[in-house]
Amino acid sequence: MIRIENVSFKHRATPILSDISLDIPKGGVVALIGPNGAGKSTLLSLVARLQPLQAGVISVDGLPVDTTPSRDLAKVLAILRQDTTIASRLRVRELVGFGRFPHGRGRLTQEDDAIVDAAVAQFDLTDLSDRFIETLSGGQRQRALVAMAFAQDTDYLLLDEPLNNLDMYYARALMRSLRSVADANGKTVVIVLHDINQASAHADRIVAMKSGRIIADGTPGEILTPDMLDTVFGFRMRVETIEGKPFALHQL
Amino acid sequence: MADRRLHGLGLAALAAAAAFLAIGLKGNIAFVLELRLLKLAALVQVGVAIAVSTVIFQTVTGNRILTPSIMGLDALYLFGQMLLVFLLGGVGYVTLDPQLKFGLEVVLLMGLACALLLPMLRSRLDMGLMLLAGVVFGVLFRSLQSLLARLIDPNEFAVVQSASFANFNAVRTDLLVFAAIVTVVALIIAWRARHVLDVISLGPDAAMGLGVSWAGTVTGLLLLVSALVAVSTALVGPVAFFGLLVAALAERIVNSRRHAVLLPAAGLTGIVVLVGGQTLFQHALGNATALGVVIEFVGGLIFLLLLVLGSRK
Ligand SMILES: Nc1ncnc2c1ncn2[C@@H]1O[C@H](COP(=O)(O)OP(=O)(O)OP(=O)(O)O)[C@@H](O)[C@H]1O
Ligand SMILES: [Mg+2]
């Protein structure tokens, strides 16, 4: 379980997160939605100890993130940041292989190789596996980064807008992979999404943030209502139900 | 493929060392050979120390243009040395045991370098600003050094002056043993950190996500770099672009940025360029003192090339 208790965060004097408390039980897909600047990435980076906690407590599986040794946490929790740029000259397979680092400190066993190969295959990267990252298209690079997070094979997976740059085919494929690791392997996925229809179609639970606070938390059916979406995003949109799932027609 | 090229580099390094020892051997062979062996040991150490420290530094700062010497680390070392002369007085400095003196200088450089570089890395300056800061630091410490030099009396000045410029022909063989210990320990640490270095090269966020504590690791690596810079500067003096030349060459030869391959490749390239170059200049061109100039010239060209190519990207 990820437990966030009374977390606040300031940048200089500007409050970015105000008194956030949230429990995410083990297993399942939780989507984090909200307008730009709501604080979604900041919250995720605090959970993944990429920034020091200023106030409040966060623990993952009972491990407090600020005091647990970083390498122990890396075996439990993987994060993909929103705007990851890889400066180093690496091939796709090498990059995905880094996902195994927390487990073997750089030495890849046969088992590691199998996991890396599986991740490479799962994201259709086999043909690209010897290419340098900087020669890939935006979507191909994004898939390589997601594959690296998958290869880390942790119980908790935090993904900040992983659908960025992905075409419809791969966006759907990624959401389905997340669904299947959650259902089959009991993994916990927390994913920041701007496409609320993806959230509705694939997530168990949607948490909406705005101005550094959680303003709604519930099933897709509870969150995807015209009133609720108006509160979160600031305009009304039509919501239609297809095959029992609500979809927002926000383009109209 | 990278492995085969690494073997090739190893052979080239061996050949360079053999040529350095063997060519033109005459007279009292045992005596000449001993001299040459000492000098070879020093050159090998310098080549490896500069190459490895440059690769690590580039990984930590996340770019391929900055090197410890471009960031003014060797100027800082010479400043530290001058500071010791200033504080101890020329006589005190000269009577100090050379090993102890060197040890002091190494520790001083490690401290100063961390104090300067860590805040810069923490605020994640971009390449342009780092470069600018490096130039400013370089000038600053060179000026501070000459200010100190003016404050102390001329005799004391002569004590350090001889060590203030690179000379591959007149290496300080008296420091060799102590320097070798520092180098070997540093190299072992660097080798054991090769996988961590790979992770560091992904950048702070990705590295922390993979469980590498960024601040601690980077501090440790900078200390390592400082120790290696101190070794090479103490043995031959400051070299501006040698590290850049060797790191860029090695990366192109093995076509990989993985440290398990790149670190040995850079070290071997350093040996080939330095020992091979010295042999070439000594015997074929008959002017051993020119090697430093040529290396700096070629390295400087590469620096400009990388800057131009980098800015176009
Ligand atoms: N380094 C920083 N300096 C100043 N303000 C910052 C900094 N980082 C984030 N912020 C501010 O914190 C707020 C939350 O940012 P955050 O990145 O968490 O938003 P987000 O919900 O992920 O938005 P988006 O949907 O655009 O990714 C924003 O108002 C942002 O401007
Ligand atoms: Mg964000």
PDB file of N, CA, C and O in Angstrom, chain A residues 213-238:
ATOM      1  N   ARG A 213      -4.430  20.197  -4.420  1.00  0.00           N
ATOM      2  CA  ARG A 213      -5.290  19.434  -3.507  1.00  0.00           C
ATOM      3  C   ARG A 213      -5.985  18.322  -4.268  1.00  0.00           C
ATOM      4  O   ARG A 213      -6.172  18.412  -5.468  1.00  0.00           O
ATOM      5  N   ILE A 214      -6.390  17.302  -3.508  1.00  0.00           N
ATOM      6  CA  ILE A 214      -7.219  16.262  -4.116  1.00  0.00           C
ATOM      7  C   ILE A 214      -8.662  16.727  -4.015  1.00  0.00           C
ATOM      8  O   ILE A 214      -9.155  17.001  -2.918  1.00  0.00           O
ATOM      9  N   ILE A 215      -9.337  16.848  -5.178  1.00  0.00           N
ATOM     10  CA  ILE A 215     -10.702  17.361  -5.082  1.00  0.00           C
ATOM     11  C   ILE A 215     -11.744  16.296  -5.415  1.00  0.00           C
ATOM     12  O   ILE A 215     -12.931  16.539  -5.237  1.00  0.00           O
ATOM     13  N   ALA A 216     -11.306  15.142  -5.904  1.00  0.00           N
ATOM     14  CA  ALA A 216     -12.269  14.077  -6.133  1.00  0.00           C
ATOM     15  C   ALA A 216     -11.531  12.752  -6.157  1.00  0.00           C
ATOM     16  O   ALA A 216     -10.358  12.697  -6.516  1.00  0.00           O
ATOM     17  N   ASP A 217     -12.231  11.708  -5.775  1.00  0.00           N
ATOM     18  CA  ASP A 217     -11.582  10.408  -5.654  1.00  0.00           C
ATOM     19  C   ASP A 217     -12.689   9.363  -5.742  1.00  0.00           C
ATOM     20  O   ASP A 217     -13.585   9.358  -4.916  1.00  0.00           O
ATOM     21  N   GLY A 218     -12.660   8.549  -6.785  1.00  0.00           N
ATOM     22  CA  GLY A 218     -13.733   7.562  -6.883  1.00  0.00           C
ATOM     23  C   GLY A 218     -13.591   6.689  -8.112  1.00  0.00           C
ATOM     24  O   GLY A 218     -12.558   6.711  -8.790  1.00  0.00           O
ATOM     25  N   THR A 219     -14.602   5.897  -8.392  1.00  0.00           N
ATOM     26  CA  THR A 219     -14.576   5.049  -9.579  1.00  0.00           C
ATOM     27  C   THR A 219     -14.796   5.925 -10.814  1.00  0.00           C
ATOM     28  O   THR A 219     -15.271   7.059 -10.692  1.00  0.00           O
ATOM     29  N   PRO A 220     -14.448   5.405 -12.009  1.00  0.00           N
ATOM     30  CA  PRO A 220     -14.688   6.185 -13.220  1.00  0.00           C
ATOM     31  C   PRO A 220     -16.139   6.672 -13.298  1.00  0.00           C
ATOM     32  O   PRO A 220     -16.395   7.819 -13.670  1.00  0.00           O
ATOM     33  N   GLY A 221     -17.084   5.825 -12.910  1.00  0.00           N
ATOM     34  CA  GLY A 221     -18.484   6.227 -12.960  1.00  0.00           C
ATOM     35  C   GLY A 221     -18.776   7.431 -12.079  1.00  0.00           C
ATOM     36  O   GLY A 221     -19.603   8.276 -12.401  1.00  0.00           O
ATOM     37  N   GLU A 222     -18.062   7.520 -10.966  1.00  0.00           N
ATOM     38  CA  GLU A 222     -18.304   8.646 -10.054  1.00  0.00           C
ATOM     39  C   GLU A 222     -17.623   9.920 -10.524  1.00  0.00           C
ATOM     40  O   GLU A 222     -18.096  11.025 -10.287  1.00  0.00           O
ATOM     41  N   ILE A 223     -16.475   9.770 -11.179  1.00  0.00           N
ATOM     42  CA  ILE A 223     -15.705  10.966 -11.549  1.00  0.00           C
ATOM     43  C   ILE A 223     -16.157  11.523 -12.902  1.00  0.00           C
ATOM     44  O   ILE A 223     -16.199  12.731 -13.103  1.00  0.00           O
ATOM     45  N   LEU A 224     -16.469  10.630 -13.843  1.00  0.00           N
ATOM     46  CA  LEU A 224     -16.826  11.131 -15.166  1.00  0.00           C
ATOM     47  C   LEU A 224     -18.306  11.519 -15.242  1.00  0.00           C
ATOM     48  O   LEU A 224     -19.122  10.843 -15.866  1.00  0.00           O
ATOM     49  N   THR A 225     -18.611  12.608 -14.575  1.00  0.00           N
ATOM     50  CA  THR A 225     -19.938  13.201 -14.702  1.00  0.00           C
ATOM     51  C   THR A 225     -19.735  14.652 -15.125  1.00  0.00           C
ATOM     52  O   THR A 225     -18.697  15.242 -14.813  1.00  0.00           O
ATOM     53  N   PRO A 226     -20.669  15.216 -15.864  1.00  0.00           N
ATOM     54  CA  PRO A 226     -20.471  16.591 -16.338  1.00  0.00           C
ATOM     55  C   PRO A 226     -20.148  17.559 -15.197  1.00  0.00           C
ATOM     56  O   PRO A 226     -19.266  18.413 -15.330  1.00  0.00           O
ATOM     57  N   ASP A 227     -20.824  17.409 -14.069  1.00  0.00           N
ATOM     58  CA  ASP A 227     -20.585  18.343 -12.966  1.00  0.00           C
ATOM     59  C   ASP A 227     -19.179  18.207 -12.406  1.00  0.00           C
ATOM     60  O   ASP A 227     -18.476  19.193 -12.186  1.00  0.00           O
ATOM     61  N   MET A 228     -18.796  16.960 -12.171  1.00  0.00           N
ATOM     62  CA  MET A 228     -17.479  16.717 -11.583  1.00  0.00           C
ATOM     63  C   MET A 228     -16.375  17.194 -12.522  1.00  0.00           C
ATOM     64  O   MET A 228     -15.415  17.851 -12.101  1.00  0.00           O
ATOM     65  N   LEU A 229     -16.515  16.907 -13.811  1.00  0.00           N
ATOM     66  CA  LEU A 229     -15.471  17.304 -14.762  1.00  0.00           C
ATOM     67  C   LEU A 229     -15.419  18.818 -14.881  1.00  0.00           C
ATOM     68  O   LEU A 229     -14.348  19.408 -15.096  1.00  0.00           O
ATOM     69  N   ASP A 230     -16.570  19.460 -14.724  1.00  0.00           N
ATOM     70  CA  ASP A 230     -16.598  20.916 -14.735  1.00  0.00           C
ATOM     71  C   ASP A 230     -15.793  21.468 -13.554  1.00  0.00           C
ATOM     72  O   ASP A 230     -14.989  22.387 -13.700  1.00  0.00           O
ATOM     73  N   THR A 231     -15.973  20.850 -12.383  1.00  0.00           N
ATOM     74  CA  THR A 231     -15.214  21.312 -11.218  1.00  0.00           C
ATOM     75  C   THR A 231     -13.715  21.126 -11.426  1.00  0.00           C
ATOM     76  O   THR A 231     -12.920  21.979 -11.052  1.00  0.00           O
ATOM     77  N   VAL A 232     -13.340  19.994 -12.023  1.00  0.00           N
ATOM     78  CA  VAL A 232     -11.902  19.720 -12.166  1.00  0.00           C
ATOM     79  C   VAL A 232     -11.291  20.557 -13.280  1.00  0.00           C
ATOM     80  O   VAL A 232     -10.268  21.219 -13.081  1.00  0.00           O
ATOM     81  N   PHE A 233     -11.913  20.545 -14.452  1.00  0.00           N
ATOM     82  CA  PHE A 233     -11.255  21.168 -15.607  1.00  0.00           C
ATOM     83  C   PHE A 233     -11.821  22.534 -15.986  1.00  0.00           C
ATOM     84  O   PHE A 233     -11.258  23.230 -16.824  1.00  0.00           O
ATOM     85  N   GLY A 234     -12.968  22.888 -15.416  1.00  0.00           N
ATOM     86  CA  GLY A 234     -13.458  24.240 -15.634  1.00  0.00           C
ATOM     87  C   GLY A 234     -14.327  24.421 -16.865  1.00  0.00           C
ATOM     88  O   GLY A 234     -14.506  25.544 -17.322  1.00  0.00           O
ATOM     89  N   PHE A 235     -14.834  23.355 -17.445  1.00  0.00           N
ATOM     90  CA  PHE A 235     -15.850  23.514 -18.501  1.00  0.00           C
ATOM     91  C   PHE A 235     -16.744  22.274 -18.549  1.00  0.00           C
ATOM     92  O   PHE A 235     -16.354  21.195 -18.103  1.00  0.00           O
ATOM     93  N   ARG A 236     -17.919  22.481 -19.086  1.00  0.00           N
ATOM     94  CA  ARG A 236     -18.864  21.355 -19.139  1.00  0.00           C
ATOM     95  C   ARG A 236     -18.636  20.548 -20.395  1.00  0.00           C
ATOM     96  O   ARG A 236     -18.324  21.077 -21.448  1.00  0.00           O
ATOM     97  N   MET A 237     -18.787  19.251 -20.281  1.00  0.00           N
ATOM     98  CA  MET A 237     -18.670  18.390 -21.466  1.00  0.00           C
ATOM     99  C   MET A 237     -19.722  17.291 -21.383  1.00  0.00           C
ATOM    100  O   MET A 237     -20.212  16.965 -20.298  1.00  0.00           O
ATOM    101  N   ARG A 238     -20.068  16.756 -22.552  1.00  0.00           N
ATOM    102  CA  ARG A 238     -21.043  15.675 -22.569  1.00  0.00           C
ATOM    103  C   ARG A 238     -20.391  14.375 -22.123  1.00  0.00           C
ATOM    104  O   ARG A 238     -19.233  14.123 -22.440  1.00  0.00           O
TER     105      ARG A 238
END
